[in-house]
Short mmCIF file of C-alpha atoms in Angstrom, two decimals:
data_model
loop_
_atom_site.label_atom_id
_atom_site.label_comp_id
_atom_site.label_asym_id
_atom_site.label_seq_id
_atom_site.Cartn_x
_atom_site.Cartn_y
_atom_site.Cartn_z
CA THR M 182 92.96 103.31 95.43
CA VAL M 183 93.04 102.52 92.73
CA ALA M 184 95.10 103.89 89.55
CA HIS M 185 97.20 102.64 86.67
CA THR M 186 100.96 102.07 86.72
CA PRO M 187 102.11 100.37 83.57
CA THR M 188 105.71 101.32 84.33
CA LEU M 189 106.01 98.64 87.03
CA PRO M 190 105.86 94.92 86.35
CA MET M 191 103.11 93.01 88.13
CA ALA M 192 101.91 95.71 90.45
CA ILE M 193 98.52 96.40 92.06
CA PRO M 194 96.09 99.24 92.88
CA LEU M 195 94.12 100.15 95.72
CA GLY M 196 94.61 103.16 97.54
CA GLY M 197 92.83 105.85 95.90
CA ALA M 198 91.12 103.20 94.39
CA GLY M 199 92.28 105.10 91.72
CA SER M 200 91.09 104.48 88.50
CA ASP M 201 91.88 103.21 89.69
CA ALA M 202 94.32 101.65 90.92
CA ALA M 203 96.08 101.04 92.77
CA ALA M 204 97.78 102.36 94.39
CA SER M 205 96.85 101.05 96.72
CA GLY M 206 96.64 101.96 93.91
CA LYS M 207 95.94 102.11 92.15
CA ASN M 208 98.66 101.20 88.58
CA GLU M 209 96.62 98.45 87.56
CA GLU M 210 99.61 96.41 87.54
CA HIS M 211 100.80 96.58 91.14
CA GLN M 212 100.96 93.38 93.02
CA PRO M 213 102.94 94.04 96.10
CA LEU M 214 101.97 90.64 97.40
CA VAL M 215 103.60 88.98 94.42
CA ASP M 216 106.53 91.04 93.25
CA ASP M 217 108.05 94.36 94.11
CA GLY M 218 111.14 94.71 92.05
CA PHE M 219 114.59 93.35 92.79
CA ILE M 220 117.93 94.34 94.22
CA ASP M 221 121.39 93.03 93.51
CA ASP M 222 123.05 90.95 96.17
CA ASP M 223 125.71 93.58 96.82
CA ASN M 224 123.33 96.52 96.98
CA THR M 225 122.37 96.20 100.62
CA THR M 226 121.36 99.28 102.57
CA THR M 227 121.95 100.31 106.13
CA ALA M 228 119.66 101.89 108.66
CA SER M 229 120.14 104.10 111.64
CA SER M 230 119.45 102.03 114.72
CA SER M 231 118.14 105.08 116.50
CA THR M 232 115.88 106.65 113.91
CA GLY M 233 115.37 104.19 111.08
CA ASN M 234 114.59 107.04 108.70
CA LEU M 235 116.92 105.85 105.95
CA GLU M 236 117.04 109.23 104.26
CA ASP M 237 120.59 108.90 102.95
CA THR M 238 120.52 109.96 99.30
CA SER M 239 123.72 108.00 98.70
CA LEU M 240 121.85 104.69 98.94
CA PRO M 241 122.99 102.30 96.21
CA PRO M 242 120.63 101.46 93.35
CA ASN M 243 117.83 98.97 93.95
CA GLY M 244 118.43 97.32 90.64
CA GLY M 245 115.20 98.90 89.43
CA LYS M 246 114.89 100.93 86.28
CA ILE M 247 112.22 103.57 86.79
CA THR M 248 113.12 107.21 87.33
CA SER M 249 111.85 109.40 90.13
CA LEU M 250 109.43 111.04 87.69
CA GLN M 251 108.00 107.68 86.65
CA ALA M 252 107.72 106.63 90.28
CA SER M 253 105.94 109.90 91.05
CA ALA M 254 103.46 109.28 88.24
CA SER M 255 102.78 105.77 89.59
CA VAL M 256 102.16 107.08 93.11
CA ALA M 257 99.89 109.87 91.81
CA LYS M 258 97.83 107.37 89.82
CA ALA M 259 97.53 105.21 92.90
CA ILE M 260 96.06 108.12 94.84
CA MET M 261 93.77 109.78 92.32
CA GLY M 262 90.80 107.73 91.17
CA ALA M 263 87.21 106.85 91.99
CA GLY M 264 87.74 107.83 95.62
CA SER M 265 88.28 111.44 94.53
CA PHE M 266 84.58 111.73 93.69
CA SER M 267 83.64 111.21 97.35
CA LEU M 268 85.78 114.11 98.59
CA PRO M 269 83.11 116.83 98.15
CA TRP M 270 80.77 114.74 100.34
CA ALA M 271 83.58 114.20 102.85
CA PHE M 272 84.19 117.95 103.03
CA ALA M 273 80.45 118.45 103.51
CA GLN M 274 80.88 116.48 106.75
CA THR M 275 83.91 118.42 107.99
CA GLY M 276 83.39 121.84 106.41
CA TYR M 277 85.25 123.54 103.58
CA VAL M 278 87.95 124.84 105.96
CA ALA M 279 88.35 121.87 108.30
CA GLY M 280 88.27 119.38 105.39
CA PRO M 281 91.44 120.57 103.63
CA ILE M 282 93.20 120.96 106.99
CA LEU M 283 92.34 117.37 107.88
CA MET M 284 93.52 116.19 104.45
CA VAL M 285 96.89 117.93 104.70
CA ALA M 286 97.42 116.59 108.23
CA LEU M 287 96.61 113.02 107.21
CA MET M 288 98.74 113.37 104.09
CA ALA M 289 101.73 114.40 106.23
CA LEU M 290 101.15 111.52 108.65
CA SER M 291 100.88 109.09 105.75
CA VAL M 292 104.19 110.28 104.28
CA SER M 293 105.90 109.85 107.64
CA SER M 294 104.41 106.37 108.00
CA LEU M 295 105.54 105.45 104.49
CA ARG M 296 109.10 106.35 105.40
CA THR M 297 108.80 104.09 108.43
CA LEU M 298 107.53 101.23 106.26
CA VAL M 299 110.38 101.64 103.77
CA ALA M 300 112.81 101.67 106.70
CA CYS M 301 111.26 98.37 107.82
CA ARG M 302 111.74 96.87 104.37
CA ARG M 303 115.41 97.88 104.27
CA LEU M 304 116.00 96.54 107.77
CA ALA M 305 114.28 93.28 106.79
CA ARG M 306 116.60 92.93 103.81
CA ARG M 307 119.56 93.73 106.00
CA SER M 308 118.54 90.98 108.43
CA GLY M 309 118.30 88.50 105.56
CA ASN M 310 114.75 87.49 106.51
CA ALA M 311 112.86 89.39 103.83
CA GLY M 312 112.21 86.40 101.59
CA GLY M 313 112.91 86.02 97.90
CA THR M 314 116.28 85.06 96.43
CA SER M 315 119.66 86.70 96.67
CA LYS M 316 119.18 88.25 93.26
CA ARG M 317 115.49 88.98 93.61
CA PRO M 318 114.35 89.43 97.20
CA SER M 319 110.70 90.40 97.03
CA ALA M 320 110.45 92.15 100.41
CA SER M 321 106.79 93.00 99.91
CA TYR M 322 104.68 94.21 102.83
CA VAL M 323 103.89 90.58 103.64
CA ASP M 324 107.59 89.64 103.55
CA VAL M 325 108.46 92.50 105.88
CA ALA M 326 105.72 91.42 108.31
CA ARG M 327 107.05 87.85 108.15
CA ALA M 328 110.58 89.07 108.87
CA ALA M 329 109.31 90.92 111.94
CA PHE M 330 106.70 88.52 113.34
CA GLY M 331 107.05 85.26 111.45
CA ASP M 332 104.17 83.55 109.69
CA ALA M 333 101.65 85.07 112.11
CA GLY M 334 102.62 88.58 110.98
CA ALA M 335 102.41 87.56 107.33
CA ARG M 336 98.91 86.12 107.86
CA ILE M 337 97.73 89.31 109.56
CA VAL M 338 98.90 91.45 106.66
CA TYR M 339 97.42 88.96 104.17
CA CYS M 340 94.04 89.21 105.91
CA ALA M 341 94.16 93.01 106.01
CA SER M 342 95.16 93.16 102.33
CA VAL M 343 92.47 90.70 101.25
CA SER M 344 89.85 92.58 103.27
CA ALA M 345 90.97 95.84 101.70
CA SER M 346 90.81 94.54 98.13
CA VAL M 347 87.40 92.93 98.66
CA GLY M 348 86.11 96.12 100.26
CA VAL M 349 87.46 98.27 97.45
CA CYS M 350 85.86 96.01 94.85
CA GLY M 351 82.58 96.19 96.76
CA SER M 352 82.75 99.98 96.61
CA TYR M 353 83.43 99.77 92.87
CA LEU M 354 80.26 97.73 92.41
CA VAL M 355 78.34 100.36 94.37
CA PHE M 356 79.84 103.16 92.25
CA VAL M 357 78.92 101.38 89.02
CA ALA M 358 75.41 100.48 90.17
CA ALA M 359 74.66 103.98 91.46
CA SER M 360 75.96 105.56 88.25
CA LEU M 361 73.92 103.22 86.05
CA LEU M 362 70.84 103.87 88.19
CA SER M 363 71.17 107.60 87.51
CA LEU M 364 71.19 106.88 83.76
CA LEU M 365 68.07 104.70 83.63
CA PRO M 366 65.01 106.22 81.94
CA PRO M 367 61.84 106.83 84.02
CA GLN M 368 60.16 103.60 82.86
CA TYR M 369 62.76 101.64 84.85
CA GLU M 370 62.07 103.43 88.11
CA ASN M 371 61.31 100.11 89.82
CA VAL M 372 64.89 98.93 89.30
CA GLY M 373 66.94 99.39 92.44
CA GLN M 374 70.65 99.70 93.16
CA THR M 375 70.82 96.23 94.73
CA GLN M 376 69.47 94.69 91.53
CA LEU M 377 72.09 96.52 89.49
CA VAL M 378 74.88 95.35 91.81
CA LEU M 379 73.76 91.75 91.26
CA MET M 380 73.48 92.30 87.51
CA VAL M 381 76.99 93.74 87.27
CA LEU M 382 78.55 91.11 89.55
CA PRO M 383 78.74 88.27 86.95
CA ILE M 384 80.65 90.55 84.58
CA ALA M 385 83.12 91.42 87.31
CA VAL M 386 83.56 87.76 88.28
CA ILE M 387 84.22 86.68 84.69
CA LEU M 388 86.75 89.46 84.19
CA SER M 389 88.52 88.59 87.44
CA SER M 390 88.83 84.93 86.39
CA VAL M 391 91.18 85.92 83.55
CA ARG M 392 94.69 84.91 84.61
CA ASP M 393 96.74 87.21 82.39
CA PRO M 394 96.56 90.81 83.73
CA ASN M 395 98.22 92.12 80.56
CA LYS M 396 94.94 91.57 78.73
CA PHE M 397 93.58 94.60 80.61
CA ALA M 398 96.62 96.81 79.95
CA PHE M 399 94.70 98.72 77.28
CA THR M 400 92.42 100.14 79.99
CA ALA M 401 95.24 102.10 81.66
CA LEU M 402 94.70 105.18 79.50
CA LEU M 403 90.93 104.76 79.82
CA GLY M 404 91.20 105.08 83.58
CA ASP M 405 93.26 108.26 83.46
CA VAL M 406 90.98 109.86 80.89
CA SER M 407 87.73 108.91 82.65
CA VAL M 408 88.84 110.31 86.02
CA LEU M 409 90.11 113.57 84.52
CA LEU M 410 86.96 113.96 82.43
CA GLY M 411 84.78 113.23 85.46
CA MET M 412 86.49 115.81 87.63
CA GLY M 413 86.44 118.31 84.76
CA VAL M 414 82.73 117.79 84.18
CA VAL M 415 81.95 118.48 87.83
CA VAL M 416 83.98 121.70 87.88
CA VAL M 417 82.67 123.03 84.54
CA TYR M 418 79.07 122.22 85.43
CA GLY M 419 79.44 123.84 88.84
CA ILE M 420 80.82 127.02 87.31
CA LEU M 421 78.54 127.36 84.29
CA TYR M 422 75.33 125.43 84.88
CA ARG M 423 74.56 125.20 88.58
CA ASP M 424 71.20 126.39 89.91
CA GLU M 425 70.99 130.15 89.37
CA ASP M 426 68.76 130.52 92.42
CA ARG M 427 71.58 129.32 94.61
CA SER M 428 74.77 131.31 95.05
CA LEU M 429 78.13 129.64 95.49
CA GLY M 430 78.52 128.26 98.99
CA ASP M 431 74.89 128.62 100.09
CA GLY M 432 74.25 126.33 103.05
CA CYS M 433 77.92 125.36 103.33
CA VAL M 434 79.79 125.43 106.63
CA ALA M 435 83.45 126.06 107.33
CA PHE M 436 83.59 123.58 110.20
CA GLY M 437 81.42 120.50 110.48
CA THR M 438 80.73 118.01 113.25
CA ILE M 439 83.13 115.77 115.16
CA ASP M 440 81.37 112.63 113.90
CA GLY M 441 81.72 114.01 110.38
CA CYS M 442 85.49 114.10 110.83
CA ALA M 443 85.55 110.32 111.36
CA LEU M 444 83.61 109.78 108.11
CA ALA M 445 85.94 112.13 106.24
CA PHE M 446 88.97 110.40 107.78
CA GLY M 447 88.08 107.17 105.99
CA ALA M 448 87.45 108.91 102.68
CA VAL M 449 90.81 110.68 102.83
CA GLY M 450 92.54 107.52 104.01
CA PHE M 451 91.12 105.65 101.03
CA LEU M 452 93.17 107.97 98.84
CA PHE M 453 96.39 108.47 100.78
CA PHE M 454 96.98 105.33 102.86
CA ILE M 455 98.45 103.37 99.95
CA HIS M 456 101.27 101.70 101.85
CA PHE M 457 100.96 98.23 100.35
CA LEU M 458 101.25 99.75 96.89
CA VAL M 459 104.23 102.01 97.49
CA LEU M 460 106.74 99.30 98.42
CA PRO M 461 106.88 97.87 94.88
CA ILE M 462 107.32 101.38 93.52
CA GLU M 463 110.22 102.16 95.86
CA GLY M 464 111.73 98.78 95.08
CA SER M 465 111.68 99.52 91.36
CA MET M 466 113.39 102.93 91.61
CA ALA M 467 116.84 103.23 90.09
CA ARG M 468 117.74 105.74 92.83
CA PRO M 469 116.02 104.74 96.10
CA GLY M 470 117.65 107.67 97.87
CA ASP M 471 115.22 109.96 96.02
CA PHE M 472 112.19 108.14 97.44
CA ASP M 473 111.49 110.45 100.38
CA GLN M 474 111.54 113.62 98.32
CA MET M 475 109.52 112.01 95.52
CA VAL M 476 106.79 110.80 97.88
CA SER M 477 106.60 114.11 99.75
CA LEU M 478 106.23 116.21 96.59
CA THR M 479 103.80 113.80 94.94
CA PHE M 480 101.56 113.55 97.98
CA LEU M 481 101.62 117.33 98.38
CA GLY M 482 100.60 117.85 94.75
CA CYS M 483 97.80 115.28 94.94
CA ALA M 484 96.57 116.77 98.21
CA ALA M 485 96.43 120.24 96.63
CA VAL M 486 94.43 119.03 93.61
CA SER M 487 92.14 116.89 95.77
CA ALA M 488 91.51 119.70 98.25
CA VAL M 489 90.56 122.16 95.51
CA PHE M 490 88.25 119.64 93.84
CA GLY M 491 86.66 118.63 97.14
CA VAL M 492 86.03 122.20 98.26
CA LEU M 493 84.65 123.29 94.89
CA GLY M 494 82.35 120.27 94.69
CA TYR M 495 80.96 121.02 98.15
CA LEU M 496 80.54 124.74 97.43
CA PHE M 497 78.75 123.97 94.15
CA PHE M 498 76.14 121.62 95.63
CA GLY M 499 76.10 122.39 99.35
CA GLY M 500 73.96 120.14 101.51
CA ASP M 501 72.77 118.27 98.40
CA THR M 502 76.25 116.95 97.62
CA GLU M 503 76.01 113.27 96.69
CA GLN M 504 78.47 110.66 97.99
CA ILE M 505 79.57 110.36 94.35
CA VAL M 506 79.59 114.01 93.34
CA ILE M 507 79.20 113.40 89.60
CA LEU M 508 75.72 112.02 90.39
CA ASN M 509 74.70 115.61 91.17
CA ILE M 510 74.85 116.20 87.41
CA ARG M 511 72.20 114.81 85.08
CA GLY M 512 70.70 115.38 81.65
CA SER M 513 73.65 115.94 79.33
CA PHE M 514 74.67 113.30 76.80
CA PHE M 515 78.32 114.05 77.48
CA VAL M 516 77.83 113.67 81.24
CA SER M 517 76.15 110.30 80.64
CA PHE M 518 79.06 109.29 78.43
CA VAL M 519 81.59 110.18 81.15
CA LYS M 520 79.60 108.22 83.75
CA LEU M 521 79.59 105.17 81.48
CA LEU M 522 83.31 105.60 80.89
CA LEU M 523 83.92 105.58 84.65
CA CYS M 524 81.77 102.46 85.02
CA ILE M 525 83.68 100.63 82.30
CA ASP M 526 87.00 101.64 83.83
CA LEU M 527 85.99 100.38 87.27
CA LEU M 528 84.78 97.08 85.88
CA PHE M 529 88.20 96.53 84.30
CA THR M 530 89.96 97.76 87.44
CA TYR M 531 87.98 95.31 89.59
CA PRO M 532 89.99 92.23 88.49
CA VAL M 533 93.27 94.11 88.96
CA VAL M 534 92.42 95.04 92.54
CA MET M 535 90.97 91.62 93.35
CA ARG M 536 93.82 89.66 91.73
CA PRO M 537 96.17 89.38 94.77
CA SER M 538 93.31 88.13 96.95
CA ILE M 539 92.25 85.64 94.29
CA GLU M 540 95.76 84.26 93.97
CA ILE M 541 96.26 84.00 97.74
CA VAL M 542 93.04 82.05 98.24
CA GLU M 543 93.44 80.05 95.01
CA GLN M 544 96.96 78.88 95.86
CA SER M 545 95.85 77.75 99.30
CA LEU M 546 92.87 75.91 97.83
CA VAL M 547 94.91 74.21 95.10
CA LEU M 548 97.48 72.99 97.61
CA GLN M 549 94.91 71.69 100.06
CA LEU M 550 92.75 69.94 97.47
CA ASN M 551 95.67 68.90 95.24
CA LEU M 552 94.06 70.48 92.20
CA SER M 553 95.73 71.28 88.91
CA ASP M 554 94.84 72.58 85.48
CA LYS M 555 94.42 68.99 84.34
CA ASN M 556 90.75 68.24 83.71
CA ASN M 557 90.15 71.97 84.35
CA GLY M 558 90.52 71.46 88.09
CA GLY M 559 92.61 74.60 88.46
CA ALA M 560 90.30 76.63 86.23
CA LYS M 561 87.25 75.56 88.21
CA ALA M 562 89.00 76.38 91.46
CA ARG M 563 89.84 79.88 90.21
CA LEU M 564 86.30 80.54 89.00
CA GLY M 565 84.99 79.33 92.35
CA VAL M 566 87.35 81.61 94.25
CA CYS M 567 86.42 84.56 92.01
CA SER M 568 82.74 83.86 92.60
CA VAL M 569 83.06 83.61 96.39
CA LEU M 570 85.14 86.78 96.67
CA GLY M 571 82.81 88.53 94.23
CA VAL M 572 79.73 87.58 96.23
CA THR M 573 81.50 88.80 99.38
CA ALA M 574 82.29 92.13 97.73
CA ALA M 575 78.73 92.44 96.45
CA GLY M 576 77.42 91.59 99.91
CA ALA M 577 79.47 94.43 101.36
CA GLY M 578 78.08 96.74 98.69
CA ILE M 579 74.51 95.70 99.45
CA PHE M 580 74.96 95.92 103.22
CA ILE M 581 76.55 99.38 102.91
CA PRO M 582 75.03 100.70 99.65
CA ALA M 583 76.77 104.08 99.87
CA PHE M 584 80.07 104.50 98.02
CA ALA M 585 81.65 107.05 100.36
CA LEU M 586 80.71 105.07 103.46
CA LEU M 587 81.99 101.74 102.12
CA SER M 588 85.20 103.12 100.66
CA GLY M 589 85.67 105.18 103.82
CA LEU M 590 85.29 102.05 105.93
CA VAL M 591 88.04 100.37 103.90
CA GLY M 592 90.28 103.42 104.20
CA GLY M 593 89.52 103.96 107.87
CA VAL M 594 89.97 100.33 108.92
CA CYS M 595 92.08 98.12 106.63
CA GLN M 596 94.29 100.81 105.14
CA THR M 597 94.66 102.59 108.48
CA PHE M 598 95.78 99.33 110.09
CA LEU M 599 98.43 98.86 107.39
CA ALA M 600 99.48 102.52 107.62
CA PHE M 601 99.66 103.25 111.35
CA VAL M 602 99.43 100.07 113.40
CA MET M 603 101.87 97.68 111.71
CA PRO M 604 104.80 99.89 110.54
CA PRO M 605 105.93 101.36 113.90
CA VAL M 606 105.71 98.00 115.65
CA MET M 607 107.58 96.25 112.84
CA LEU M 608 110.28 98.91 112.91
CA ARG M 609 110.82 98.39 116.64
CA VAL M 610 111.10 94.60 116.26
CA LEU M 611 113.33 94.75 113.19
CA LYS M 612 115.69 97.21 114.87
CA GLN M 613 116.13 94.74 117.68
CA CYS M 614 116.76 91.92 115.20
CA THR M 615 119.45 93.85 113.32
CA THR M 616 121.23 95.25 116.36
CA ASN M 617 124.62 93.58 116.73
CA LYS M 618 124.73 90.89 119.40
CA GLY M 619 126.05 92.26 122.64
CA ALA M 620 125.33 95.83 121.55
CA LYS M 621 122.62 97.78 123.29
CA GLU M 622 119.96 99.34 121.11
CA THR M 623 119.88 103.10 121.57
CA ARG M 624 116.40 104.48 121.83
CA SER M 625 114.89 107.33 123.77
CA ALA M 626 111.65 107.78 125.63
CA LEU M 627 110.56 109.94 122.72
CA ASP M 628 111.05 107.00 120.32
CA ASP M 629 108.88 104.82 122.55
CA ALA M 630 106.25 107.55 122.78
CA LYS M 631 106.13 107.88 119.00
CA VAL M 632 105.55 104.16 118.56
CA VAL M 633 102.83 103.99 121.20
CA GLY M 634 101.22 107.22 120.01
CA THR M 635 101.12 106.13 116.36
CA VAL M 636 99.65 102.72 117.16
CA LEU M 637 97.06 104.23 119.51
CA PHE M 638 96.12 106.79 116.87
CA GLY M 639 95.57 104.02 114.34
CA VAL M 640 93.50 101.88 116.73
CA VAL M 641 91.37 104.80 117.89
CA MET M 642 90.65 105.93 114.33
CA ILE M 643 89.75 102.37 113.29
CA LEU M 644 87.22 102.08 116.12
CA TRP M 645 85.89 105.59 115.52
CA THR M 646 85.47 104.94 111.81
CA VAL M 647 83.53 101.73 112.45
CA HIS M 648 81.30 103.47 115.00
CA SER M 649 80.58 106.51 112.80
CA THR M 650 79.97 104.37 109.71
CA TRP M 651 77.51 102.19 111.62
CA LEU M 652 75.62 105.24 112.90
CA GLU M 653 75.52 106.82 109.44
CA THR M 654 74.31 103.56 107.90
CA ARG M 655 71.52 103.26 110.47
CA ARG M 656 70.59 106.88 109.91
CA GLY M 657 70.20 106.26 106.19
CA GLU M 658 67.84 103.28 106.65
#
């Protein structure tokens, strides 16, 4: 995820881990678990009981203030980020033809699933069970899950969201450690990536213990610049300075292996399955009826840029493509500067991505132990929570010390669950809840098949991603 979205109050990143993000990203300000905009009491929306697509452009305003262009920029920042640098490696697994095809297909499925999720949110508001107040109903992903399945549904989404943010932060630590390792002079050859992860961890924990997210607002521009510079460096180097003994595309394949597709699925999902980040964006739009078109065009544009970058990166470096493609480039002072810039950005993005998880766990701990800020009880509790979550993220990064594999596992498991397993089931339940008493819900066998097919697709891809990641991890030992 995850990316920067200063246009939205209190939002959070993840998705593309975008520079990151979030949103997902991204966007560093998205906190779908905390706040996702507001809607006036009278501005309720309706949904088709048969389709639930909610594509009526005459929908009344949300009460939000951002334009479609601003919303598009927020979504794009949520997608594009650190995860983009693993795309060349992902395409090396699928092939330079199959890779872009897979990306476009998953992008289209993600857009369709996002529309389903937004339909769920509007149905939840219509049912009056979305949470919040009459003037400010939050209707975040967690609220929608609670409206559909009660507290059990909310807990499931909480767990998936916390797992995703911890996994993303673990992949950030791996990215930073691997980048720093590539910059160390020869005399430090005995220093390993694990040591660097543990050295960077205290910095990340301290940053994440800061309560006010606005203190990191100055890093928003840094994230955008570092990602653009990083992608530009890879392309320029590949065109002008690559090995002269190797022609473009040497050793590259158009179609890779089936197992490679599962690994690439997670990497692509890490960018495009940003469902928990998009709800606050849609909720903050002044014209929610423009949401479908905005998301479709933005995703299409990001997919085009990502596909070109991924294919070029693979063609430049072939079978030697690193899981973080910028690590294929060494020696230049400017390249080292860009790598450091990316590391700094990710360290400041870490607390933004981890923040929802910290607050969820911290609030539970404070309530159970009856702690407060008096005598620094609350501060100690927060630091403890930050430390535990940080150690967990670092543990994930040490257990799976490969950025593309770890981020792909997050995208292929947690984000896939939130994208393809929960939305269709929630939509079915919420339709039943909002159907007038005594009226029979109209649904066809095709509707049932779509729900079952989408859920099965999500479950199968989750299991396949776990299996392929495990095999790839064992192969790298």
